Short mmCIF file of C-alpha atoms in Angstrom, two decimals:
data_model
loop_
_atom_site.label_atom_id
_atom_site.label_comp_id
_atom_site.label_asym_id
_atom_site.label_seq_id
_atom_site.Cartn_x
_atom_site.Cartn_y
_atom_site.Cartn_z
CA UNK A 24 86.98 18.20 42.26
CA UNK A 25 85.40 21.59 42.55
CA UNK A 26 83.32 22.21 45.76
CA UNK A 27 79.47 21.64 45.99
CA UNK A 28 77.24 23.21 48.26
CA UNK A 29 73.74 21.24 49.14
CA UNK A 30 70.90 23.91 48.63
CA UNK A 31 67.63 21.05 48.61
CA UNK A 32 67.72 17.80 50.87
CA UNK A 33 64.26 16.85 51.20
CA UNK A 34 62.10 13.54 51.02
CA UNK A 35 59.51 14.24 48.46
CA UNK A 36 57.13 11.67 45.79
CA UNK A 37 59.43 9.97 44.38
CA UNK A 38 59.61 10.74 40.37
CA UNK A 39 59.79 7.56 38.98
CA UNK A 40 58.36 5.26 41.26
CA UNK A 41 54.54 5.93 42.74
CA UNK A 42 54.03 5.34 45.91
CA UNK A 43 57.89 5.85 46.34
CA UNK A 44 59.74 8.14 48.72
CA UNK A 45 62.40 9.63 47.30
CA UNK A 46 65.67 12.09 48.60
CA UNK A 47 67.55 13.98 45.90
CA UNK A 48 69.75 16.35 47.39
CA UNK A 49 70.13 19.04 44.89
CA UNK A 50 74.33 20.42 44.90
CA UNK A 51 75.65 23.55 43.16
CA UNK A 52 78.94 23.82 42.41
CA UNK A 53 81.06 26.07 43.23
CA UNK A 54 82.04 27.43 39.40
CA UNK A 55 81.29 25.70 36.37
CA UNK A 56 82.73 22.34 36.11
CA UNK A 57 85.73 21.90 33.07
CA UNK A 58 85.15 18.51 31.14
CA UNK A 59 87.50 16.41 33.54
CA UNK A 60 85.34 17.29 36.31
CA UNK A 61 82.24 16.46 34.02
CA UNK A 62 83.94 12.97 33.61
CA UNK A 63 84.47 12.49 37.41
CA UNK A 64 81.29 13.54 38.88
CA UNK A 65 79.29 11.11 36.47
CA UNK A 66 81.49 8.49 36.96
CA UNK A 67 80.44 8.93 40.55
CA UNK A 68 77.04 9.14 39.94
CA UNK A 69 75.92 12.11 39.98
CA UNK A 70 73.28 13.86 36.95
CA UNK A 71 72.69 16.92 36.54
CA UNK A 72 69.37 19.31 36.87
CA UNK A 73 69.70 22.89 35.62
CA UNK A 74 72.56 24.27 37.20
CA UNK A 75 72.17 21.62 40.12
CA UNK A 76 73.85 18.15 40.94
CA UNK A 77 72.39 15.58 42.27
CA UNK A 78 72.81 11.86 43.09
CA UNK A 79 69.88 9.25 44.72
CA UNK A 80 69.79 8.82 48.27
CA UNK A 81 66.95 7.26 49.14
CA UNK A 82 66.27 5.76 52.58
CA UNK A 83 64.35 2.48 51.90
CA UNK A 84 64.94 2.14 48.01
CA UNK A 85 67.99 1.86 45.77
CA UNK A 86 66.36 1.25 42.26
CA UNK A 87 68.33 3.85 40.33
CA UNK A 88 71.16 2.83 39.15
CA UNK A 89 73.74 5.35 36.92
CA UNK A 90 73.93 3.18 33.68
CA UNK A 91 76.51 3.85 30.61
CA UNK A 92 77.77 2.61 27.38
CA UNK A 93 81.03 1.80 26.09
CA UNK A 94 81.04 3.28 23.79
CA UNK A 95 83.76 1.17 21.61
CA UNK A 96 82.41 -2.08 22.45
CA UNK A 97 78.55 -1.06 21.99
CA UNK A 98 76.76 -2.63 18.70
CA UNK A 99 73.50 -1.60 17.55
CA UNK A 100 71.02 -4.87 17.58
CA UNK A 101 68.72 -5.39 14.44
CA UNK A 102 66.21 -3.48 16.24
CA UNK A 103 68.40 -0.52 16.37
CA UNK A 104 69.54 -0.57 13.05
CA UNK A 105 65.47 -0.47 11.95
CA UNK A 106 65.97 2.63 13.71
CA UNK A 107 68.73 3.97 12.62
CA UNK A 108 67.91 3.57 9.12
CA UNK A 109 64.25 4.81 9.42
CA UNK A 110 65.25 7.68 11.71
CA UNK A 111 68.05 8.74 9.00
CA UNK A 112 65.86 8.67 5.92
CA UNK A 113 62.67 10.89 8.45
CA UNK A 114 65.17 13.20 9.84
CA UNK A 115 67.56 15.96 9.83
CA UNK A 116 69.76 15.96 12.74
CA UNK A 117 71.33 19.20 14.29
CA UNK A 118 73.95 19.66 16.68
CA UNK A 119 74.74 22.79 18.53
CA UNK A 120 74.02 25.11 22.04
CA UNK A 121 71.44 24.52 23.98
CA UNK A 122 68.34 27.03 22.68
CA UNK A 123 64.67 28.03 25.11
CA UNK A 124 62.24 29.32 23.06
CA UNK A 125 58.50 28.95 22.84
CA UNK A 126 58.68 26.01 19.81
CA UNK A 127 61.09 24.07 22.59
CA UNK A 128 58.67 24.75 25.44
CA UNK A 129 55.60 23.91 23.51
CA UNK A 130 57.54 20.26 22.96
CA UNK A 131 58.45 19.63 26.05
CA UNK A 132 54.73 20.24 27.07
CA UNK A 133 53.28 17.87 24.55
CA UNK A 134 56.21 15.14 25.40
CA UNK A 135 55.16 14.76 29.44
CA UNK A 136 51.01 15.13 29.18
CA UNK A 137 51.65 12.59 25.56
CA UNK A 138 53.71 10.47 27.69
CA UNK A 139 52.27 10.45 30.89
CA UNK A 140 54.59 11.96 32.37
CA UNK A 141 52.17 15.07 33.93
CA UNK A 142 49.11 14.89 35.86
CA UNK A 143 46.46 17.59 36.57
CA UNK A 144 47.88 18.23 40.07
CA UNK A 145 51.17 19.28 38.02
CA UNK A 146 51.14 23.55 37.47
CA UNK A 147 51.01 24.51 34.11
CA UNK A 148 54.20 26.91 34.48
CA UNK A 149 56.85 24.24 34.20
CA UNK A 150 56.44 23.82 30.39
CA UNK A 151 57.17 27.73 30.23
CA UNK A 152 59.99 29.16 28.53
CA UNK A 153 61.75 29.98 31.74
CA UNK A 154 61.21 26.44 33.57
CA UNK A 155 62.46 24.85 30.25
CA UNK A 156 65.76 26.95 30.16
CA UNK A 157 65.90 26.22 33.98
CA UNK A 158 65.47 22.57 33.54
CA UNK A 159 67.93 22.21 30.42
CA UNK A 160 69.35 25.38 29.02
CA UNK A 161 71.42 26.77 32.02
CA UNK A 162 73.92 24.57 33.36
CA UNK A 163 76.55 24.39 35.11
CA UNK A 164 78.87 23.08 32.60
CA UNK A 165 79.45 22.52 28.63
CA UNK A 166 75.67 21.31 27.04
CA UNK A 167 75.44 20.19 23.86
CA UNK A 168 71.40 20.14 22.20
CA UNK A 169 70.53 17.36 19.70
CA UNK A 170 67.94 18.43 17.12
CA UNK A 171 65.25 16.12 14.89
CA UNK A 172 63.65 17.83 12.13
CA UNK A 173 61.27 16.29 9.65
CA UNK A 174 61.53 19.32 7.22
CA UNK A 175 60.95 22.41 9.15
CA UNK A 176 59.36 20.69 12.04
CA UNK A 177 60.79 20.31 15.46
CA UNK A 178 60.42 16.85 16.58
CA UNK A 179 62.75 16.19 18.96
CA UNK A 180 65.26 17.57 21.46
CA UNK A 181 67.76 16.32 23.60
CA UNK A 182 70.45 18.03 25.89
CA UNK A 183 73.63 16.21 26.39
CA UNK A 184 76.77 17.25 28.53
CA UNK A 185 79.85 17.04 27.60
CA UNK A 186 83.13 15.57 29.55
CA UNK A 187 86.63 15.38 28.18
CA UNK A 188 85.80 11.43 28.25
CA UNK A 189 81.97 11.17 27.70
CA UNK A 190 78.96 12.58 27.12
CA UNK A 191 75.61 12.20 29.49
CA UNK A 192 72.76 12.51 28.13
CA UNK A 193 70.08 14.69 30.73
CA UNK A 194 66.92 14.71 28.35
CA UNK A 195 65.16 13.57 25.51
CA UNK A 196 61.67 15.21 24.39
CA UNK A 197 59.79 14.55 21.07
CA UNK A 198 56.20 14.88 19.47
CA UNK A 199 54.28 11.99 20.75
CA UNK A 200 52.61 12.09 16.78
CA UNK A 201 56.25 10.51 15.78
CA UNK A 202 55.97 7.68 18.70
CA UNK A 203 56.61 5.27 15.75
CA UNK A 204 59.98 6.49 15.08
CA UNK A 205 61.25 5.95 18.21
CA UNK A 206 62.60 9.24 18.65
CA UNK A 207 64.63 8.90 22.06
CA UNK A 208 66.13 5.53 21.11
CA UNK A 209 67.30 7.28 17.71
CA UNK A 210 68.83 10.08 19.38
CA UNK A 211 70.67 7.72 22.07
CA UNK A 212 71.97 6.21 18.83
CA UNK A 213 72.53 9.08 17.13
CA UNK A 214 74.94 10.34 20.57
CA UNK A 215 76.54 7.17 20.27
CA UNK A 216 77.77 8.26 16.82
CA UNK A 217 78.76 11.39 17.78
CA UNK A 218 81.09 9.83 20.60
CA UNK A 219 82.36 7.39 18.19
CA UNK A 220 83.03 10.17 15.99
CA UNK A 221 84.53 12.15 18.53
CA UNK A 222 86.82 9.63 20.51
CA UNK A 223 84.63 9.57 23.86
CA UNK A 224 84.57 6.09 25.14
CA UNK A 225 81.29 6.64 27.43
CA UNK A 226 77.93 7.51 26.65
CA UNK A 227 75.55 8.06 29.88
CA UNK A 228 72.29 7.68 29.62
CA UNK A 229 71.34 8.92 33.00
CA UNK A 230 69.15 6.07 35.78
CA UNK A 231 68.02 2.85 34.77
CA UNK A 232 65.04 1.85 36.94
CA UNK A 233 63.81 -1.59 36.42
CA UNK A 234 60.55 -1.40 37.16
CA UNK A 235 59.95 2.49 35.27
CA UNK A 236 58.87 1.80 31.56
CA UNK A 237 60.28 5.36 30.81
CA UNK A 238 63.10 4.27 31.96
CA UNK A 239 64.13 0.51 32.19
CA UNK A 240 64.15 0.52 27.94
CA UNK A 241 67.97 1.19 28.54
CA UNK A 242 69.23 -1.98 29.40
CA UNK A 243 68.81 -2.51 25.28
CA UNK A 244 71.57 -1.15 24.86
CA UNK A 245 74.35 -3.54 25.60
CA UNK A 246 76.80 -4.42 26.77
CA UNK A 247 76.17 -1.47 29.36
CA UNK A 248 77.76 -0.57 32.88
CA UNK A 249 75.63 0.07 36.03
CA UNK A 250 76.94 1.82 38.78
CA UNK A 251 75.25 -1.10 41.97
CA UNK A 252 76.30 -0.01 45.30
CA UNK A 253 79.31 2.21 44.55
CA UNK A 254 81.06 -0.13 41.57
CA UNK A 255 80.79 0.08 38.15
CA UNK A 256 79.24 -3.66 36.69
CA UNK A 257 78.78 -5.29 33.36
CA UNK A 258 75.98 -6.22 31.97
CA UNK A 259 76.92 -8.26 28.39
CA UNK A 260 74.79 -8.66 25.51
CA UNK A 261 73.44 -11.78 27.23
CA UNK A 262 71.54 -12.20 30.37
CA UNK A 263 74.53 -12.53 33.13
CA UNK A 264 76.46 -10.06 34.84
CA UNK A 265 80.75 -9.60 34.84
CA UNK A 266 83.01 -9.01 37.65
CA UNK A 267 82.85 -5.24 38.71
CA UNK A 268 84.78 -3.12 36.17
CA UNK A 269 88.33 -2.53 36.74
CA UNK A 270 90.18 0.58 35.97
CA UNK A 271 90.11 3.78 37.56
CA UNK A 272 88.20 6.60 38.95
CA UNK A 273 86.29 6.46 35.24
CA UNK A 274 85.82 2.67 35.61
#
């Protein structure tokens, strides 16, 4: 594995939690990481920020937990489906490089204040064009960007890296005005496809927090792996839990 060096290791407000404290050490790597090394840092937990690494290490809390599909065994429910087949019928999907530009920024801006996501202690500059290509355009590996359309309208867009085994997905912003579309579930589905089609048996989907409703909606998708205190465990389509997963470094 290529070598990191830790440039941010500070508590701070944690970003998904209130009243949290959270510790994100932020990691560079040393050169850009090839798709094998994609596959091993997420299978040990790590996401990604910009052209930083970084994994949860919070002192008093360990609510995130690294979830992803497999990818072979994953069936969309009848919810999903609904999605599917409304999403395909709304939208044009487009698949390519990672882009920054001012319709992007202006997306991501209307995504966090539609969604909550933003308060008015947050500065205005991070939904600039430069924060935005911080934030998702450079990277420290091979990105892939995920593009809704309803005619010549931008409606969605989500950044995905790419391993030689899987492909994590790092963000998902759309138009609050097509909230009834479900836009980030129909893109998760939508990179599910494209890792069928493709031959990648995981999909990441980046922290599942329980008690976060922008994030715990990912335990629909089942059956899913979270990585709980260093292993890899099931969750099937029902309630209960497996045995840890078995296999190698990937799981």
């Amino acid at each position: 594995m290529v070598a990191t060096f830790i440039v941010y290791d500070e508590l701070d407000r944690c970003p998904y939690l209130a009243g949290h404290v959270a510790r994100l050490p932020l990691r560079v790597p040393a050169r850009p990481l090839t798709r094998p090394e994609v596959d091993a840092a997420l299978a040990a937990g790590d996401r990604r920020q910009g052209v930083f690494l970084y994994r949860p290490s919070c002192p008093a809390c360990q609510a995130c937990e690294p979830i992803r599909i497999p990818v072979t065994e994953f069936t969309p429910s009848a919810t999903h489906r609904r999605t599917l087949r409304a999403g395909d019928a709304r939208f044009r999907l487009e698949v390519g490089r990672p882009v920054a530009d001012e319709a992007r920024a202006a997306l991501y801006a209307r995504h966090k204040w539609g969604r909550g996501l933003v308060t008015s202690d947050d500065h205005e500059e991070t939904t600039d064009v430069e924060t935005y290509a911080a934030f998702l355009v450079e990277t420290c590996c091979e990105s892939v960007e995920f593009t809704l359309w309803d005619g010549e309208r931008l409606v969605s867009v989500a950044v995905a890296d790419r391993g030689d085994r899987s492909l994590s997905a790092v963000y998902c912003c759309f138009d609050p005005a097509y909230s009834r579309f479900s836009p980030g579930t129909y893109t998760i589905l939508k990179q599910w496809q494209h890792c069928v089609a493709n031959t990648l048996p995981y999909l990441y989907l980046g922290l599942y927090v329980a008690n976060s409703a922008h994030l715990s909606y990912k335990a629909t998708f089942r059956p899913h792996e979270r990585r709980i205190e260093g292993e890899w465990v099931r969750f099937d389509r029902s309630a209960g839990t497996a045995a840890p997963v078995a296999g190698g470094p990937l799981g």
